[in-house]
Coordinates of C-alpha atoms in Angstrom, one line a residue:
M270 CA -27.2 22.6 -68.5
N271 CA -26.8 26.3 -67.6
V272 CA -28.9 29.0 -68.4
L273 CA -27.3 30.1 -70.9
R274 CA -27.8 27.1 -73.0
L275 CA -31.4 26.4 -71.8
E276 CA -32.4 29.5 -73.5
E277 CA -30.3 28.9 -76.8
Y278 CA -32.0 25.5 -76.7
L279 CA -35.1 27.2 -76.6
R280 CA -34.6 29.8 -79.0
R281 CA -34.0 27.2 -81.8
G282 CA -36.9 25.1 -81.0
P283 CA -37.3 21.3 -81.0
C284 CA -35.2 19.2 -83.7
Q285 CA -38.0 18.2 -86.0
P286 CA -36.0 16.6 -89.3
Q287 CA -38.8 16.7 -92.3
Y288 CA -37.0 14.3 -95.2
H289 CA -35.0 12.4 -92.8
K290 CA -35.3 8.5 -94.1
F291 CA -36.6 7.4 -90.8
P292 CA -35.6 3.6 -90.2
Q293 CA -38.3 1.0 -89.4
R294 CA -38.8 -1.3 -86.2
D295 CA -40.5 -4.7 -86.0
F296 CA -43.3 -4.6 -83.9
S297 CA -45.1 -7.9 -83.6
G298 CA -44.3 -8.8 -87.0
L299 CA -45.3 -5.4 -88.3
K300 CA -42.9 -2.5 -89.8
R301 CA -43.3 0.8 -88.2
H302 CA -41.3 4.1 -87.9
F303 CA -41.4 7.8 -86.7
N304 CA -44.1 10.1 -88.7
P305 CA -43.2 13.2 -89.5
K306 CA -46.5 14.0 -89.4
W307 CA -46.8 14.1 -85.6
F308 CA -44.6 17.4 -85.7
K309 CA -47.6 18.9 -86.9
G310 CA -49.6 18.0 -83.9
Y311 CA -47.2 18.4 -81.0
L312 CA -45.1 21.5 -83.1
N313 CA -43.9 23.2 -79.8
W314 CA -42.4 20.6 -77.8
L315 CA -41.8 17.0 -79.7
E316 CA -38.5 16.6 -81.3
Y317 CA -36.6 13.9 -83.1
S318 CA -32.9 12.4 -82.3
V319 CA -31.5 11.0 -85.7
I320 CA -28.6 9.5 -83.9
E321 CA -31.0 7.5 -81.1
D322 CA -33.7 7.0 -83.5
A323 CA -36.0 8.4 -80.7
A324 CA -38.5 11.0 -79.9
Y325 CA -38.3 13.6 -76.9
C326 CA -40.3 16.3 -75.1
L327 CA -38.2 19.3 -75.7
Y328 CA -39.7 20.8 -72.2
C329 CA -38.9 18.0 -70.2
Y330 CA -35.5 17.0 -71.2
L331 CA -34.1 20.9 -70.4
F332 CA -36.4 20.7 -67.1
Q333 CA -36.1 17.4 -65.5
D334 CA -36.1 16.9 -61.5
E335 CA -37.1 14.3 -59.5
G336 CA -40.7 13.7 -60.6
I337 CA -39.6 13.5 -64.1
H338 CA -39.8 9.8 -63.6
Q339 CA -43.0 9.2 -62.5
G340 CA -45.8 8.4 -64.7
G341 CA -43.4 7.4 -67.4
G342 CA -42.0 10.8 -67.7
D343 CA -38.3 9.7 -68.0
V344 CA -39.4 8.2 -71.5
F345 CA -39.6 11.9 -73.1
S346 CA -37.0 13.1 -71.0
S347 CA -33.7 10.9 -71.0
L348 CA -34.6 7.4 -72.6
G349 CA -36.4 8.4 -75.8
F350 CA -39.5 7.0 -77.0
K351 CA -39.8 4.4 -79.3
S352 CA -43.3 2.9 -79.5
W353 CA -44.6 4.1 -82.6
H354 CA -46.9 1.7 -82.8
K355 CA -48.5 3.6 -79.6
K356 CA -49.2 7.4 -80.8
N357 CA -51.5 7.8 -78.0
R358 CA -48.9 8.4 -76.1
L359 CA -47.6 11.1 -77.2
D360 CA -51.5 12.5 -76.7
M361 CA -51.1 11.4 -72.8
H362 CA -47.7 12.9 -72.6
G363 CA -48.8 16.5 -73.7
S364 CA -51.7 16.7 -71.3
S365 CA -49.3 15.0 -67.8
S366 CA -48.8 17.7 -65.0
I367 CA -45.1 16.6 -65.6
H368 CA -45.5 17.8 -68.9
N369 CA -47.1 20.8 -68.0
Q370 CA -44.7 22.0 -65.1
A371 CA -41.8 21.7 -67.4
K372 CA -43.7 23.9 -70.2
R373 CA -44.0 26.9 -67.6
K374 CA -40.9 26.6 -66.2
C375 CA -39.5 27.1 -69.9
E376 CA -42.2 29.7 -70.2
D377 CA -41.2 31.5 -67.4
L378 CA -37.3 31.5 -68.1
L379 CA -38.2 33.3 -71.2
K380 CA -40.4 35.6 -69.8
Q381 CA -37.4 36.4 -67.1
K382 CA -35.0 36.6 -70.4
Q383 CA -37.2 39.2 -71.8
L384 CA -37.1 41.4 -68.6
I385 CA -33.5 41.0 -68.2
Q386 CA -33.4 42.4 -71.9
T387 CA -35.6 45.2 -71.3
S388 CA -34.1 46.5 -68.3
F389 CA -30.5 46.1 -70.1
D390 CA -32.1 47.8 -73.1
R391 CA -33.1 50.8 -70.6
Q392 CA -29.7 50.7 -68.8
S393 CA -27.8 50.7 -71.8
S394 CA -29.7 53.6 -73.5
Q395 CA -28.9 55.4 -70.4
T396 CA -25.3 54.4 -70.3
K397 CA -24.8 55.3 -74.2
L398 CA -26.1 58.8 -72.9
E399 CA -23.8 59.2 -70.3
Y400 CA -20.7 57.9 -72.8
K401 CA -21.8 60.7 -75.5
I402 CA -22.0 63.5 -72.8
R403 CA -18.4 62.6 -71.4
L404 CA -17.2 61.9 -75.1
K405 CA -18.9 65.1 -76.0
T406 CA -16.8 67.1 -73.3
S407 CA -13.6 65.7 -73.8
I408 CA -14.1 66.7 -77.4
E409 CA -14.9 70.5 -76.1
V410 CA -11.7 70.4 -74.1
V411 CA -9.3 69.3 -76.9
R412 CA -10.8 71.7 -79.4
L413 CA -10.0 74.4 -76.7
L414 CA -6.4 73.4 -76.3
L415 CA -6.0 72.9 -79.7
N416 CA -7.1 76.2 -80.9
Q417 CA -4.8 78.3 -78.2
G418 CA -2.2 75.9 -78.8
L419 CA -1.7 74.8 -75.8
V420 CA 0.3 71.3 -74.4
F421 CA -2.1 68.6 -73.1
R422 CA -0.3 67.0 -70.2
R423 CA 2.3 67.4 -68.0
H424 CA 4.9 64.8 -66.6
R425 CA 2.7 63.9 -63.4
E426 CA -1.1 64.0 -63.3
D427 CA -1.6 61.4 -60.5
E428 CA -3.7 62.6 -57.4
L429 CA -1.3 64.3 -55.5
S430 CA 0.0 66.8 -58.4
L431 CA -0.9 70.3 -58.1
N432 CA -1.0 70.9 -61.9
K433 CA -1.9 67.9 -63.5
G434 CA -1.6 69.8 -67.0
N435 CA -4.3 71.8 -69.2
F436 CA -6.6 68.7 -70.3
L437 CA -7.0 67.6 -66.6
E438 CA -7.5 70.8 -65.2
I439 CA -9.7 72.5 -67.8
L440 CA -11.9 69.1 -67.5
S441 CA -12.1 69.3 -63.8
W442 CA -12.4 73.1 -63.9
Y443 CA -15.5 72.8 -66.6
A444 CA -17.2 69.8 -64.2
E445 CA -17.0 72.0 -61.4
R446 CA -19.5 74.9 -63.0
C447 CA -21.4 72.3 -65.2
N448 CA -24.3 70.6 -63.3
K449 CA -24.8 68.4 -66.4
I450 CA -21.5 66.8 -66.5
C451 CA -20.2 67.3 -62.8
D452 CA -21.8 63.5 -62.1
L453 CA -20.3 61.8 -65.2
V454 CA -16.8 63.1 -65.5
L455 CA -13.3 62.2 -64.1
K456 CA -13.7 60.2 -60.7
K457 CA -17.5 59.9 -61.1
A458 CA -17.3 57.9 -64.6
P459 CA -16.4 54.4 -64.6
K460 CA -12.7 53.7 -64.2
N461 CA -12.4 51.7 -67.2
D462 CA -14.6 54.7 -69.5
Q463 CA -13.6 58.2 -68.2
L464 CA -12.2 59.3 -71.7
T465 CA -9.2 61.2 -70.3
S466 CA -6.4 58.7 -71.1
H467 CA -3.2 59.4 -73.3
K468 CA -4.6 57.5 -76.3
I469 CA -8.0 58.8 -76.1
Q470 CA -6.5 62.5 -76.1
K471 CA -4.6 61.4 -79.1
D472 CA -7.6 59.8 -81.1
I473 CA -9.7 62.8 -80.7
I474 CA -7.0 64.9 -82.0
I475 CA -6.4 62.9 -84.7
A476 CA -10.6 62.9 -85.7
C477 CA -10.1 66.7 -85.6
K478 CA -7.6 66.7 -87.7
I479 CA -9.4 64.7 -90.1
E480 CA -12.4 67.1 -89.6
T481 CA -10.1 70.0 -90.3
V482 CA -8.4 68.7 -93.2
K483 CA -12.1 67.8 -94.8
A484 CA -13.0 71.3 -94.5
I485 CA -10.2 73.0 -96.0
M486 CA -10.8 70.2 -99.0
N487 CA -14.1 71.5 -99.3
D488 CA -13.5 74.9 -99.2
L489 CA -10.8 74.4 -101.6
N490 CA -13.2 72.8 -104.2
G491 CA -10.9 71.0 -106.2
D492 CA -9.0 74.3 -107.3
F493 CA -5.4 74.7 -107.8
F494 CA -3.4 74.8 -103.8
V495 CA 0.2 75.2 -102.9
L496 CA 2.1 73.3 -100.2
L497 CA 4.8 74.8 -98.2
V498 CA 7.0 72.5 -96.9
D499 CA 10.2 72.9 -94.6
E500 CA 12.1 71.2 -92.3
S501 CA 13.8 71.8 -88.9
C502 CA 15.1 70.4 -85.9
D503 CA 12.9 70.6 -82.3
V504 CA 14.4 71.0 -79.1
S505 CA 14.7 67.4 -78.7
C506 CA 17.2 67.3 -82.0
K507 CA 14.2 65.3 -84.3
E508 CA 13.9 66.5 -87.7
Q509 CA 10.4 68.2 -88.1
L510 CA 8.4 68.2 -91.7
V511 CA 6.0 71.3 -91.8
I512 CA 3.2 71.2 -94.3
V513 CA 1.4 74.1 -95.1
M514 CA -1.4 74.8 -97.6
R515 CA -1.8 77.7 -99.3
Y516 CA -4.7 78.8 -101.9
V517 CA -6.8 81.1 -102.9
N518 CA -10.5 80.6 -101.7
R519 CA -13.7 81.7 -103.8
W520 CA -13.4 85.3 -102.6
G521 CA -9.9 85.7 -104.0
S522 CA -8.5 85.8 -100.8
V523 CA -5.2 84.2 -100.2
V524 CA -5.2 81.6 -97.1
E525 CA -2.9 79.5 -95.7
H526 CA -3.5 76.4 -93.5
F527 CA -1.0 74.3 -91.4
I528 CA -1.6 71.1 -92.2
G529 CA 0.8 69.0 -89.7
I530 CA 4.2 68.2 -88.5
V531 CA 5.4 65.1 -89.9
H532 CA 8.8 63.5 -88.0
V533 CA 11.3 62.4 -90.6
R534 CA 14.4 60.0 -89.5
N535 CA 16.2 61.7 -92.0
I536 CA 16.1 64.5 -94.7
T537 CA 16.9 62.5 -98.2
A538 CA 14.9 62.9 -101.1
L539 CA 13.4 59.5 -101.0
C540 CA 12.6 59.7 -97.3
L541 CA 10.6 63.3 -97.9
K542 CA 9.0 62.1 -100.6
K543 CA 6.8 59.6 -98.4
C544 CA 5.6 61.7 -95.6
Y545 CA 11.2 68.9 -97.7
D546 CA 15.0 71.2 -96.8
R547 CA 18.3 71.7 -98.2
A548 CA 18.2 72.8 -101.6
S549 CA 20.4 69.6 -103.5
N550 CA 17.5 67.5 -101.6
M551 CA 14.5 69.6 -102.9
Q552 CA 15.6 70.6 -106.8
G553 CA 18.2 67.9 -107.7
D554 CA 17.5 66.8 -111.6
L555 CA 18.4 63.1 -111.0
R556 CA 17.6 62.1 -107.3
G557 CA 16.0 65.2 -106.0
L558 CA 12.2 65.4 -104.3
K559 CA 11.0 67.4 -107.6
T560 CA 12.1 64.8 -109.7
L561 CA 10.9 61.9 -107.6
I562 CA 7.5 63.1 -107.7
Q563 CA 7.4 64.9 -111.3
Q564 CA 8.3 60.7 -112.3
E565 CA 4.8 60.0 -110.5
S566 CA 2.7 62.9 -111.9
K567 CA 3.5 65.1 -114.5
S568 CA 0.9 68.3 -113.5
P569 CA 2.9 69.6 -110.0
Y570 CA 5.5 71.8 -110.2
S571 CA 8.2 73.1 -108.0
I572 CA 9.1 76.6 -106.9
H573 CA 11.7 76.5 -104.0
C574 CA 11.7 79.2 -101.0
F575 CA 13.5 82.6 -102.7
A576 CA 14.8 83.6 -98.9
H577 CA 16.1 80.0 -98.9
Q578 CA 17.5 80.8 -102.4
L579 CA 19.2 84.1 -101.1
Q580 CA 20.0 82.7 -97.9
L581 CA 22.2 80.1 -100.0
T582 CA 23.6 82.6 -102.1
L583 CA 24.8 84.9 -99.3
V584 CA 26.7 82.4 -97.6
A585 CA 28.3 81.3 -101.3
V586 CA 29.5 85.2 -101.4
S587 CA 30.5 85.3 -98.4
K588 CA 32.8 82.1 -98.5
K589 CA 34.5 83.8 -101.3
C590 CA 34.9 87.1 -99.4
L591 CA 37.8 86.9 -96.6
E592 CA 36.5 89.6 -94.2
V593 CA 33.2 88.7 -94.2
G594 CA 34.2 85.2 -93.4
E595 CA 36.2 86.5 -90.7
L596 CA 33.0 88.6 -89.3
V597 CA 31.3 85.2 -89.2
L598 CA 33.8 83.4 -87.4
L599 CA 34.0 86.5 -84.7
V600 CA 30.2 86.4 -84.7
S601 CA 30.3 82.8 -83.8
N602 CA 32.7 82.7 -81.6
V603 CA 30.6 85.2 -79.7
L604 CA 27.8 83.3 -79.7
N605 CA 29.5 80.5 -78.3
I606 CA 31.5 81.9 -75.2
V607 CA 28.5 84.7 -74.4
G608 CA 25.6 81.6 -74.7
G609 CA 27.4 79.4 -72.9
S610 CA 27.1 81.2 -69.6
F611 CA 23.9 82.9 -68.1
K612 CA 26.2 85.4 -66.1
R613 CA 27.8 86.6 -69.8
M614 CA 24.8 86.5 -71.1
D615 CA 23.2 88.7 -68.4
D616 CA 26.1 91.0 -69.0
L617 CA 25.7 91.9 -72.5
R618 CA 22.4 92.2 -72.4
E619 CA 22.4 95.2 -69.6
S620 CA 25.4 96.5 -71.8
Q621 CA 23.5 96.5 -75.0
A622 CA 20.2 98.1 -73.3
E623 CA 22.3 101.0 -71.7
K624 CA 24.2 101.7 -74.9
V625 CA 20.0 101.4 -77.0
Q626 CA 19.2 103.8 -74.3
E627 CA 22.2 106.2 -74.6
A628 CA 21.4 105.9 -78.3
L629 CA 17.4 106.7 -77.7
D630 CA 18.2 109.7 -75.0
M631 CA 20.4 111.3 -78.2
G632 CA 18.0 111.2 -81.2
E633 CA 20.6 108.8 -83.1
L634 CA 18.0 105.7 -82.6
K635 CA 13.9 105.5 -83.1
T636 CA 11.5 103.2 -81.3
G637 CA 8.4 101.2 -82.8
R638 CA 7.3 98.0 -83.8
S639 CA 10.5 95.5 -84.6
L640 CA 12.8 98.8 -84.1
N641 CA 15.9 98.4 -81.5
Q642 CA 14.2 95.7 -79.6
E643 CA 15.7 92.8 -77.7
L644 CA 16.2 89.8 -79.6
G645 CA 17.8 86.6 -79.0
L646 CA 21.1 85.4 -80.4
A647 CA 20.7 82.4 -83.1
R648 CA 23.6 80.1 -84.2
A649 CA 24.6 80.6 -87.4
A650 CA 23.7 77.8 -90.3
D651 CA 23.8 77.5 -93.9
T652 CA 20.0 77.0 -93.9
R653 CA 18.5 79.2 -91.4
W654 CA 17.5 82.5 -91.1
G655 CA 15.6 84.5 -89.0
F656 CA 13.4 87.6 -88.2
A657 CA 11.5 89.7 -85.8
L658 CA 7.8 90.9 -85.5

């Protein structure tokens, strides 16, 4: 029997059924059976086997050695005591040296278990403290990157990489300058408990998001709010739905908080309802997003983006004018030709800079914020617009 099973057996104590119907046996014409009152006199070691209809010593059963067969010790360890008419044998066994030796072994095992548990608890407390320090350090780095809007990782984060990404580089920089964490993070932390994996970073980011939303909801305090929702493609051509909350705080100031970006596989009204762009999807009276939401709740109402509506109006009007249509086509062709070559883009930039400088020298143009500054060309689209700061 291994140590764990021994400890479990000792923890449970001897098997002492009080209300079992003990079978009788014939001893010289007299019927005898095991008396459950004997448990009180030998509470710590006497146990009874219902299957074998025999009594055993818990200590001797668990710690059987070569000397257990001396003086009939094997009766209480393996054979089983069944002589119910010789109750004095219980007293003799309880005072025997073999029984006392087995008892001491059980006591030593329990003491050793207590010492191991005490040492484990002490080590566990230290381990928990070190874990909290590592976790707090990773959280502080994540909060810094989120506050600055910086990327976390690079495509290479191995030991040979000269730049392992903002998260690991800042964490390494932090460890070199803080004695409290220098011996607990990165290489000096347990290999499977460094709290720097991509999954851990995402978990911390999600936790920060949840706490941020909670703070916003507490500041909102159950008052009215507006959700600003728009969709756009990122550089990888994925549709991203941006959600911003706007409300008036308790001091009467209008505040806007960025809630998050949700990747949507399509921009149908039903899909957008589950997680907004194109006026037909948003405002449709029959199958639009507004209608789907108002079917579930009558309190929300929709106000479409005025800039978006103006953009669509301008597009519709311009398509009715031949001259405007030709201008838009010409600009699109120029954009396609110039934007397809860095050399042509540089030539256009230099030519435009010379013309602007000439106009500035002649006083025809003025400089200042958002005035005659270099801007990039954007591709035209029916539902897109741009602005410069």
